[in-house]
Short mmCIF file of C-alpha atoms in Angstrom, two decimals:
data_model
loop_
_atom_site.label_atom_id
_atom_site.label_comp_id
_atom_site.label_asym_id
_atom_site.label_seq_id
_atom_site.Cartn_x
_atom_site.Cartn_y
_atom_site.Cartn_z
CA UNK A 1 94.41 87.89 130.26
CA UNK A 2 97.43 86.37 132.76
CA UNK A 3 98.03 88.55 135.73
CA UNK A 4 100.48 86.82 138.13
CA UNK A 5 98.85 87.63 141.81
CA UNK A 6 102.59 87.72 143.29
CA UNK A 7 103.05 91.20 141.11
CA UNK A 8 101.89 94.90 141.46
CA UNK A 9 100.77 96.96 138.37
CA UNK A 10 101.21 100.56 137.32
CA UNK A 11 98.05 101.66 135.40
CA UNK A 12 100.19 102.18 132.62
CA UNK A 13 100.67 98.67 132.13
CA UNK A 14 104.02 98.11 133.95
CA UNK A 15 104.32 95.44 136.87
CA UNK A 16 107.16 94.94 139.22
CA UNK A 17 108.65 91.88 141.43
CA UNK A 18 110.03 92.57 144.70
CA UNK A 19 112.52 90.45 146.09
CA UNK A 20 114.38 91.99 148.94
CA UNK A 21 115.87 95.47 147.89
CA UNK A 22 115.43 94.54 144.18
CA UNK A 23 112.52 95.13 141.61
CA UNK A 24 112.49 93.94 138.91
CA UNK A 25 110.40 96.06 136.43
CA UNK A 26 108.38 94.66 133.21
CA UNK A 27 105.65 95.37 130.98
CA UNK A 28 102.49 93.57 130.95
CA UNK A 29 100.91 90.95 129.10
CA UNK A 30 97.75 92.91 128.21
CA UNK A 31 100.09 95.17 126.99
CA UNK A 32 102.38 93.28 125.20
CA UNK A 33 99.05 91.99 123.37
CA UNK A 34 98.16 96.06 122.24
CA UNK A 35 101.80 96.93 121.43
CA UNK A 36 101.82 93.53 118.75
CA UNK A 37 104.79 92.41 117.42
CA UNK A 38 107.99 93.69 119.51
CA UNK A 39 110.92 94.32 117.73
CA UNK A 40 112.81 96.76 119.54
CA UNK A 41 113.26 97.64 123.30
CA UNK A 42 115.91 100.35 124.67
CA UNK A 43 116.22 99.95 128.21
CA UNK A 44 117.37 102.62 130.95
CA UNK A 45 121.21 102.49 131.42
CA UNK A 46 122.31 101.00 134.66
CA UNK A 47 123.12 103.26 137.08
CA UNK A 48 120.18 105.56 135.52
CA UNK A 49 118.18 107.32 138.26
CA UNK A 50 114.21 106.73 137.17
CA UNK A 51 111.45 108.58 138.65
CA UNK A 52 107.99 107.13 139.52
CA UNK A 53 105.52 107.85 136.39
CA UNK A 54 108.57 109.21 134.66
CA UNK A 55 109.34 107.42 130.93
CA UNK A 56 112.29 105.16 131.67
CA UNK A 57 112.41 102.84 128.24
CA UNK A 58 111.19 102.88 125.43
CA UNK A 59 109.92 99.34 123.43
CA UNK A 60 108.77 99.49 119.15
CA UNK A 61 106.57 97.69 117.52
CA UNK A 62 106.66 97.65 113.52
CA UNK A 63 104.17 99.97 113.93
CA UNK A 64 104.70 102.52 116.60
CA UNK A 65 107.34 103.60 119.67
CA UNK A 66 106.09 103.53 123.46
CA UNK A 67 106.89 104.72 126.35
CA UNK A 68 107.67 102.59 129.33
CA UNK A 69 107.00 104.61 132.79
CA UNK A 70 109.00 103.73 136.07
CA UNK A 71 106.16 102.63 138.07
CA UNK A 72 108.76 103.88 141.12
CA UNK A 73 111.65 105.97 141.50
CA UNK A 74 115.34 104.68 142.32
CA UNK A 75 118.67 103.71 140.68
CA UNK A 76 119.12 101.24 137.44
CA UNK A 77 120.69 98.16 138.87
CA UNK A 78 120.49 95.74 136.05
CA UNK A 79 118.92 95.95 132.43
CA UNK A 80 118.11 93.03 130.21
CA UNK A 81 120.70 92.29 127.53
CA UNK A 82 118.83 89.57 125.63
CA UNK A 83 116.35 91.79 124.68
CA UNK A 84 118.51 93.83 122.68
CA UNK A 85 119.06 89.84 120.58
CA UNK A 86 115.39 89.20 121.33
CA UNK A 87 112.88 91.97 121.38
CA UNK A 88 110.06 89.55 120.67
CA UNK A 89 110.74 88.15 124.83
CA UNK A 90 108.61 90.39 125.85
CA UNK A 91 105.77 89.24 123.59
CA UNK A 92 106.53 85.61 124.40
CA UNK A 93 107.02 85.48 128.11
CA UNK A 94 106.44 89.24 129.68
CA UNK A 95 106.37 88.82 133.36
CA UNK A 96 109.59 86.12 132.71
CA UNK A 97 112.56 86.32 130.13
CA UNK A 98 110.94 90.11 129.03
CA UNK A 99 111.66 91.24 132.02
CA UNK A 100 113.52 94.99 131.01
CA UNK A 101 115.39 96.42 134.30
CA UNK A 102 115.81 95.91 137.86
CA UNK A 103 115.86 98.58 140.34
CA UNK A 104 116.89 99.77 144.11
CA UNK A 105 114.11 101.59 145.42
CA UNK A 106 114.49 105.32 146.65
CA UNK A 107 111.13 105.69 148.21
CA UNK A 108 109.74 102.19 148.92
CA UNK A 109 106.19 103.56 149.94
CA UNK A 110 105.75 104.39 146.25
CA UNK A 111 104.60 100.67 145.95
CA UNK A 112 101.40 101.45 148.03
CA UNK A 113 100.64 103.96 144.86
CA UNK A 114 100.04 100.95 142.38
CA UNK A 115 97.90 98.56 141.67
CA UNK A 116 96.83 95.00 142.94
CA UNK A 117 96.54 92.55 140.99
CA UNK A 118 92.73 92.70 141.61
CA UNK A 119 92.50 96.64 140.99
CA UNK A 120 94.85 95.86 137.67
CA UNK A 121 92.32 93.18 136.35
CA UNK A 122 89.40 95.83 136.85
CA UNK A 123 90.97 97.92 134.83
CA UNK A 124 92.34 96.22 131.47
CA UNK A 125 88.39 94.24 131.91
CA UNK B 1 91.68 107.49 118.90
CA UNK B 2 88.98 109.61 116.68
CA UNK B 3 85.75 108.36 118.33
CA UNK B 4 84.73 105.72 116.15
CA UNK B 5 81.40 107.51 115.35
CA UNK B 6 82.89 110.35 114.03
CA UNK B 7 84.28 108.12 111.30
CA UNK B 8 83.82 106.96 108.02
CA UNK B 9 83.06 103.22 107.83
CA UNK B 10 83.30 100.79 105.12
CA UNK B 11 80.79 98.54 103.82
CA UNK B 12 83.40 95.40 105.62
CA UNK B 13 83.67 96.48 108.52
CA UNK B 14 81.70 93.86 110.36
CA UNK B 15 83.88 91.34 108.62
CA UNK B 16 87.13 92.94 110.51
CA UNK B 17 85.64 92.52 114.00
CA UNK B 18 84.58 89.07 113.00
CA UNK B 19 88.37 88.20 111.93
CA UNK B 20 89.66 89.85 114.87
CA UNK B 21 91.18 93.27 113.56
CA UNK B 22 92.71 95.98 115.70
CA UNK B 23 90.69 99.17 114.09
CA UNK B 24 92.14 102.20 114.24
CA UNK B 25 91.74 106.06 112.74
CA UNK B 26 93.16 106.41 109.08
CA UNK B 27 92.90 109.66 106.97
CA UNK B 28 88.97 110.07 108.65
CA UNK B 29 88.43 106.04 108.41
CA UNK B 30 87.90 103.63 110.78
CA UNK B 31 90.02 100.80 109.70
CA UNK B 32 91.85 97.83 110.50
CA UNK B 33 95.44 98.16 111.12
CA UNK B 34 96.15 94.29 111.91
CA UNK B 35 94.51 90.88 112.43
CA UNK B 36 97.30 88.21 113.57
CA UNK B 37 100.27 90.49 113.14
CA UNK B 38 101.95 92.66 111.13
CA UNK B 39 104.95 90.53 110.36
CA UNK B 40 102.66 87.52 109.70
CA UNK B 41 100.37 89.21 106.99
CA UNK B 42 103.48 90.96 105.70
CA UNK B 43 105.23 87.75 105.20
CA UNK B 44 102.13 85.81 104.00
CA UNK B 45 101.54 88.50 101.18
CA UNK B 46 105.35 87.97 99.93
CA UNK B 47 104.61 83.68 99.99
CA UNK B 48 101.14 83.38 99.46
CA UNK B 49 98.08 85.47 99.41
CA UNK B 50 96.86 88.26 101.84
CA UNK B 51 93.59 90.62 100.98
CA UNK B 52 93.11 93.97 102.45
CA UNK B 53 90.02 96.52 102.49
CA UNK B 54 90.72 99.24 100.12
CA UNK B 55 87.06 100.47 99.83
CA UNK B 56 88.40 103.27 101.76
CA UNK B 57 89.52 104.47 98.35
CA UNK B 58 87.56 106.70 95.98
CA UNK B 59 86.16 105.91 92.60
CA UNK B 60 85.50 107.79 89.66
CA UNK B 61 84.12 107.26 86.31
CA UNK B 62 84.44 110.63 83.57
CA UNK B 63 82.72 109.82 80.59
CA UNK B 64 81.79 111.61 76.98
CA UNK B 65 83.12 112.78 73.87
CA UNK B 66 85.43 115.60 76.23
CA UNK B 67 86.67 113.18 78.71
CA UNK B 68 90.19 112.05 77.01
CA UNK B 69 90.97 115.38 76.46
CA UNK B 70 90.52 116.95 79.59
CA UNK B 71 92.08 113.88 81.69
CA UNK B 72 94.69 114.50 79.38
CA UNK B 73 95.13 118.28 80.98
CA UNK B 74 94.51 117.02 84.81
CA UNK B 75 96.96 114.24 84.44
CA UNK B 76 100.70 113.92 84.25
CA UNK B 77 101.20 110.91 81.87
CA UNK B 78 99.23 110.44 78.12
CA UNK B 79 96.25 108.95 78.90
CA UNK B 80 96.08 108.73 75.37
CA UNK B 81 98.04 105.41 75.01
CA UNK B 82 95.87 103.74 77.01
CA UNK B 83 93.85 101.00 75.32
CA UNK B 84 90.03 99.77 76.43
CA UNK B 85 90.56 97.68 79.73
CA UNK B 86 94.15 98.76 80.14
CA UNK B 87 95.47 101.40 83.06
CA UNK B 88 98.23 103.36 84.33
CA UNK B 89 99.72 104.96 87.63
CA UNK B 90 99.41 108.57 87.35
CA UNK B 91 99.79 111.56 89.29
CA UNK B 92 97.45 115.26 89.69
CA UNK B 93 99.66 118.25 90.27
CA UNK B 94 98.35 121.46 91.26
CA UNK B 95 99.96 124.67 89.18
CA UNK B 96 103.20 124.67 90.86
CA UNK B 97 103.70 121.12 90.57
CA UNK B 98 102.80 120.08 94.07
CA UNK B 99 101.33 116.59 94.16
CA UNK B 100 97.51 116.66 94.82
CA UNK B 101 96.89 112.94 94.29
CA UNK B 102 98.45 109.65 92.76
CA UNK B 103 96.18 107.71 91.41
CA UNK B 104 95.66 104.68 89.15
CA UNK B 105 93.31 105.47 85.69
CA UNK B 106 91.94 102.77 83.83
CA UNK B 107 90.45 102.75 80.18
CA UNK B 108 87.41 101.14 80.31
CA UNK B 109 85.55 102.11 77.10
CA UNK B 110 85.92 104.13 74.40
CA UNK B 111 84.56 107.80 76.17
CA UNK B 112 84.94 106.28 80.08
CA UNK B 113 87.64 105.75 82.57
CA UNK B 114 87.50 104.56 85.67
CA UNK B 115 90.14 106.35 88.17
CA UNK B 116 90.91 105.12 91.84
CA UNK B 117 92.18 107.48 94.51
CA UNK B 118 93.41 107.93 97.59
CA UNK B 119 90.68 107.39 100.64
CA UNK B 120 92.33 110.13 102.74
CA UNK B 121 92.31 113.47 99.38
CA UNK B 122 88.54 112.09 98.08
CA UNK B 123 87.42 114.98 98.56
CA UNK B 124 89.96 117.29 97.72
CA UNK B 125 90.45 115.63 94.59
CA UNK B 126 86.69 115.63 93.33
CA UNK B 127 86.70 119.54 94.29
CA UNK B 128 89.97 119.78 92.27
CA UNK B 129 88.33 117.78 89.49
CA UNK B 130 84.75 119.32 89.32
CA UNK B 131 86.16 122.94 89.56
CA UNK B 132 88.15 122.54 86.10
CA UNK B 133 85.10 120.70 84.62
CA UNK B 134 84.72 122.36 80.80
CA UNK B 135 81.43 124.15 80.80
CA UNK B 136 80.18 122.58 77.98
CA UNK B 137 78.97 119.32 79.46
CA UNK B 138 81.31 117.47 76.77
CA UNK B 139 82.58 115.94 80.19
CA UNK B 140 80.49 113.63 83.04
CA UNK B 141 82.07 112.99 85.85
CA UNK B 142 80.71 110.61 88.89
CA UNK B 143 82.06 110.03 92.62
CA UNK B 144 81.19 106.70 93.04
CA UNK B 145 83.35 105.78 96.41
CA UNK B 146 80.15 105.25 98.03
CA UNK B 147 78.87 103.08 95.74
CA UNK B 148 81.74 100.47 95.90
CA UNK B 149 83.24 98.00 98.36
CA UNK B 150 86.70 97.01 96.96
CA UNK B 151 89.42 94.44 98.16
CA UNK B 152 93.19 94.34 96.99
CA UNK B 153 94.04 90.17 97.14
CA UNK B 154 97.90 90.24 96.78
CA UNK B 155 100.55 88.12 97.29
CA UNK B 156 102.21 85.47 94.02
CA UNK B 157 98.97 82.64 94.96
CA UNK B 158 96.53 85.42 93.74
CA UNK B 159 95.78 84.29 90.27
CA UNK B 160 95.96 80.74 91.06
CA UNK B 161 92.84 81.97 94.19
CA UNK B 162 91.16 84.06 91.64
CA UNK B 163 91.15 81.45 88.48
CA UNK B 164 89.92 79.09 91.22
CA UNK B 165 87.38 81.75 92.11
CA UNK B 166 86.49 82.32 88.56
CA UNK B 167 87.27 79.10 86.50
CA UNK B 168 86.01 80.40 82.93
CA UNK B 169 86.94 83.83 83.13
CA UNK B 170 90.14 85.35 81.65
CA UNK B 171 92.11 87.32 84.25
CA UNK B 172 93.53 90.73 83.35
CA UNK B 173 96.84 91.06 82.47
CA UNK B 174 99.01 93.93 84.89
CA UNK B 175 97.34 97.11 84.90
CA UNK B 176 94.29 95.66 82.70
CA UNK B 177 90.61 95.62 84.20
CA UNK B 178 87.76 93.34 83.16
CA UNK B 179 84.52 92.28 84.69
CA UNK B 180 84.75 88.12 86.48
CA UNK B 181 81.52 86.87 86.65
CA UNK B 182 80.97 83.19 87.35
CA UNK B 183 77.96 80.99 87.97
CA UNK B 184 79.74 78.73 91.03
CA UNK B 185 80.61 83.00 92.54
CA UNK B 186 78.30 84.85 94.58
CA UNK B 187 79.22 87.96 93.58
CA UNK B 188 80.65 89.57 90.30
CA UNK B 189 83.56 92.37 90.48
CA UNK B 190 85.09 94.72 88.44
CA UNK B 191 89.02 92.63 88.58
CA UNK B 192 92.35 95.27 88.02
CA UNK B 193 95.71 93.71 88.05
CA UNK B 194 97.63 95.72 90.16
CA UNK B 195 98.77 96.38 93.72
CA UNK B 196 100.28 98.17 96.30
CA UNK B 197 102.94 95.63 97.88
CA UNK B 198 105.41 94.31 94.78
CA UNK B 199 103.46 91.33 94.79
CA UNK B 200 101.13 90.00 91.28
CA UNK B 201 97.75 90.79 92.89
CA UNK B 202 94.55 92.09 92.02
CA UNK B 203 91.79 95.06 93.19
CA UNK B 204 88.39 93.35 93.15
CA UNK B 205 85.71 96.42 92.72
CA UNK B 206 82.03 95.08 93.83
CA UNK B 207 78.75 97.35 95.07
CA UNK B 208 78.40 97.72 98.30
CA UNK B 209 76.34 94.87 99.32
CA UNK B 210 78.15 92.22 97.49
CA UNK B 211 81.33 93.13 99.73
CA UNK B 212 80.98 91.29 102.71
CA UNK B 213 80.21 87.77 100.04
CA UNK B 214 83.50 89.14 98.11
CA UNK B 215 85.23 89.08 101.57
CA UNK B 216 83.96 85.57 102.76
CA UNK B 217 84.57 83.70 99.29
CA UNK B 218 88.12 85.03 99.75
CA UNK B 219 88.79 84.20 103.15
CA UNK B 220 87.30 81.16 102.47
CA UNK B 221 90.14 80.34 99.40
CA UNK B 222 92.63 80.49 102.13
CA UNK B 223 93.40 84.33 101.79
CA UNK B 224 94.86 85.74 104.71
CA UNK B 225 93.22 89.04 106.15
CA UNK B 226 95.98 91.60 105.94
CA UNK B 227 95.87 95.68 107.81
CA UNK B 228 96.88 98.55 106.68
CA UNK B 229 100.01 98.07 108.96
CA UNK B 230 101.56 95.14 106.54
CA UNK B 231 99.90 97.18 103.57
CA UNK B 232 102.00 100.31 104.51
CA UNK B 233 105.71 97.82 105.61
CA UNK B 234 104.81 95.84 101.90
CA UNK B 235 104.83 99.32 99.73
CA UNK B 236 107.93 100.88 101.74
CA UNK B 237 110.02 98.20 100.58
CA UNK B 238 109.22 98.48 97.43
CA UNK B 239 110.05 102.37 97.78
CA UNK B 240 106.27 103.19 97.16
CA UNK B 241 105.00 106.36 98.12
CA UNK B 242 102.04 107.43 100.14
CA UNK B 243 100.45 110.28 99.45
CA UNK B 244 100.33 112.55 103.00
CA UNK B 245 103.99 111.25 103.63
CA UNK B 246 106.14 110.66 100.85
CA UNK B 247 104.23 112.76 98.07
CA UNK B 248 102.51 116.21 99.02
CA UNK B 249 101.83 120.01 97.54
CA UNK B 250 105.26 120.45 98.85
CA UNK B 251 106.82 118.29 96.48
CA UNK B 252 107.05 117.42 92.58
CA UNK B 253 106.77 114.32 90.62
CA UNK B 254 110.62 114.87 89.60
CA UNK B 255 111.33 115.26 93.65
CA UNK B 256 109.86 112.28 94.12
CA UNK B 257 111.47 110.22 91.54
CA UNK B 258 108.21 109.47 89.42
CA UNK B 259 109.69 111.10 86.15
CA UNK B 260 108.45 107.98 84.29
CA UNK B 261 104.99 108.90 85.02
CA UNK B 262 104.81 112.14 83.78
CA UNK B 263 104.65 112.81 79.90
CA UNK B 264 107.62 115.41 79.94
CA UNK B 265 109.45 112.96 77.78
CA UNK B 266 106.41 112.27 75.69
CA UNK B 267 106.21 114.16 72.46
CA UNK B 268 102.65 113.44 71.79
CA UNK B 269 102.06 114.35 75.30
CA UNK B 270 100.89 118.01 75.35
CA UNK B 271 100.27 120.54 78.52
CA UNK B 272 98.40 119.22 81.85
CA UNK B 273 98.06 121.04 85.56
CA UNK B 274 102.01 121.55 86.50
CA UNK B 275 103.62 120.74 83.88
CA UNK B 276 105.63 124.16 83.37
CA UNK B 277 106.26 124.07 86.30
CA UNK B 278 108.23 120.68 86.46
CA UNK B 279 109.80 121.82 83.30
CA UNK B 280 110.93 125.14 85.10
CA UNK B 281 112.57 122.73 87.66
CA UNK B 282 114.12 120.67 85.51
CA UNK B 283 116.12 123.15 84.53
CA UNK B 284 116.72 124.92 87.63
CA UNK B 285 118.07 121.66 88.94
CA UNK B 286 115.86 119.59 92.16
CA UNK B 287 116.05 121.10 95.22
CA UNK B 288 116.22 117.82 96.93
CA UNK B 289 115.12 113.99 96.09
CA UNK B 290 113.12 111.13 97.83
CA UNK B 291 116.09 109.06 98.85
CA UNK B 292 116.34 105.26 100.12
CA UNK B 293 118.24 105.02 103.30
CA UNK B 294 119.04 101.56 105.97
CA UNK B 295 121.02 101.60 108.96
CA UNK B 296 123.90 100.19 108.11
CA UNK B 297 123.97 99.74 112.80
CA UNK B 298 121.86 97.53 115.10
CA UNK B 299 119.05 100.46 116.38
CA UNK B 300 115.62 101.28 116.74
CA UNK B 301 112.73 100.84 114.01
CA UNK B 302 112.94 103.90 111.60
CA UNK B 303 110.12 106.26 111.64
CA UNK B 304 109.01 109.34 110.02
CA UNK B 305 109.89 112.79 110.78
CA UNK B 306 113.93 112.15 112.31
CA UNK B 307 115.74 114.14 111.47
CA UNK B 308 119.17 112.94 108.91
CA UNK B 309 122.21 114.87 109.19
CA UNK B 310 125.75 114.64 107.52
CA UNK B 311 128.35 115.48 109.26
CA UNK B 312 126.83 118.10 112.14
CA UNK B 313 124.55 119.56 109.57
CA UNK B 314 120.49 118.51 109.50
CA UNK B 315 120.03 117.62 105.73
CA UNK B 316 116.57 116.49 106.37
CA UNK B 317 113.88 114.63 108.01
CA UNK B 318 112.61 111.05 107.17
CA UNK B 319 109.14 110.85 105.67
CA UNK B 320 108.79 107.19 106.21
CA UNK B 321 110.42 104.57 107.77
CA UNK B 322 109.79 101.24 109.06
CA UNK B 323 111.50 97.70 110.47
CA UNK B 324 111.15 96.29 107.12
CA UNK B 325 109.61 92.75 107.90
CA UNK B 326 111.55 90.90 104.77
CA UNK B 327 114.54 92.17 104.98
CA UNK B 328 114.86 92.62 109.02
CA UNK B 329 116.61 95.72 108.84
CA UNK B 330 115.72 99.33 109.21
CA UNK B 331 114.87 101.59 106.49
CA UNK B 332 113.52 105.08 105.32
CA UNK B 333 112.89 107.68 102.63
CA UNK B 334 113.60 111.30 103.10
CA UNK B 335 113.93 114.05 100.56
CA UNK B 336 117.51 114.89 100.78
CA UNK B 337 119.38 117.75 98.88
CA UNK B 338 120.75 115.70 95.37
CA UNK B 339 124.22 115.99 96.68
CA UNK B 340 123.49 113.13 99.36
CA UNK B 341 121.60 111.53 97.45
CA UNK B 342 123.95 108.68 95.79
CA UNK B 343 124.17 105.45 96.68
CA UNK B 344 126.60 104.91 99.37
CA UNK B 345 126.81 108.18 100.83
CA UNK B 346 126.78 107.78 104.68
CA UNK B 347 124.26 109.64 106.78
CA UNK B 348 123.06 109.64 110.34
CA UNK B 349 119.52 109.50 112.02
CA UNK B 350 118.42 110.63 115.03
CA UNK B 351 115.89 108.64 117.13
CA UNK B 352 115.31 110.21 120.33
CA UNK B 353 118.38 112.45 121.07
CA UNK B 354 120.70 109.35 120.05
CA UNK B 355 122.63 109.18 115.92
CA UNK B 356 122.61 105.64 114.36
CA UNK B 357 124.37 105.33 110.86
CA UNK B 358 123.02 104.85 107.68
CA UNK B 359 123.63 104.68 104.30
CA UNK B 360 122.04 105.94 101.06
CA UNK B 361 120.52 102.63 99.25
CA UNK B 362 118.45 102.26 96.08
CA UNK B 363 114.92 102.20 95.65
CA UNK B 364 112.97 99.31 95.42
CA UNK B 365 114.48 98.09 99.37
CA UNK B 366 113.06 94.34 98.94
CA UNK B 367 113.65 92.37 95.21
CA UNK B 368 111.75 89.51 95.04
CA UNK B 369 114.16 86.35 94.89
#
């Protein structure tokens, strides 16, 4: 299972990539494997306030709808518009083209509460 | 998920694990929901072949000189029209006309019948049947649910595959049942030509000990293992109801649009459990109809228990829904007042607080090209 070393992880199987003031959020390879064929994604709206641990997006497989929890609190600055036409990107490239939204974090210290790649790998093993 | 140890297990479980199944709880059973993926499995059944473990379904044998008359009183359509080796879809109703179960009954001898009932309501069905057995011993009922492993082979290639495994045998025609044997094959299944996918196919019943060998022979013939996930999308595309979701004791077969599987219009069908309630409902008019819907805008897949609106009024809720893998659109069914059941009627479906435009369509959702 792919767990990139440059990301931090939530127990609920989301990842974040921090680049300057921008945080990109997606779901992990493990999550997409568990969810299987993803057929629909509902990202948050740009400008929405999201809270760490609260539902920020929904992805749906043929069988079930799953909440995606924001790993950090802050404001959504951009959403991946490709996902509406091609939700399968969440399956094929979860750490790349399958990103869900970008945000500006209001409490950057929350990052420290997230899992390291090693800790997340241990969780899913 | 419930603790697997508390669930019932099919004789094919080790084969599912070998095939990479994802296992889930379903109606008290530990069952495969998918192997390669619901989309992939769904498409295999529409274009070639797939197989489903249906060992959770119950088998009941009813025999004796009183069997026919008793079954006529228990089931909605006329059992007496079945020739030996023939079967039909039928329903078992309570006194209010509500559905206890939908099932298939085969006549496999002069005074012998083979019933295949839903896995989730085996105990309830048997209790209902046993409580109505005549006291004179003229009907003998045997619960054979734990005696059989069962596999549904479905898809346009099914007949070719069955013929390759049983070369000298006459395979049954649609709705027929026959035992197949071959010196070349390890097992001798009882084979019924029916299914729940809208494709040609067979349901194969073997003694529990032969289940894995049958599964492996089909696997070796190139049949794709399929789980409950694709079984659900395949049946939903055809508009086939699922008991527990689309059928219940709260709804009659008339509301479900299953009139043709009742004997109400058959002059030779006598009384049966629920008949007076159905006749009364016919006279009074139906309070609701099981109605097919599809989204007319791009939106999330429809699922059960989504509210259906006409203008500002909620007129019902979905009982089954999915993204149709064949059509690529959201499909669902809902019990709606008859005034809203005409094809082309515009409605809205509410998903997570947002409403999406939908239209009433016609069954089946999917028609074979």
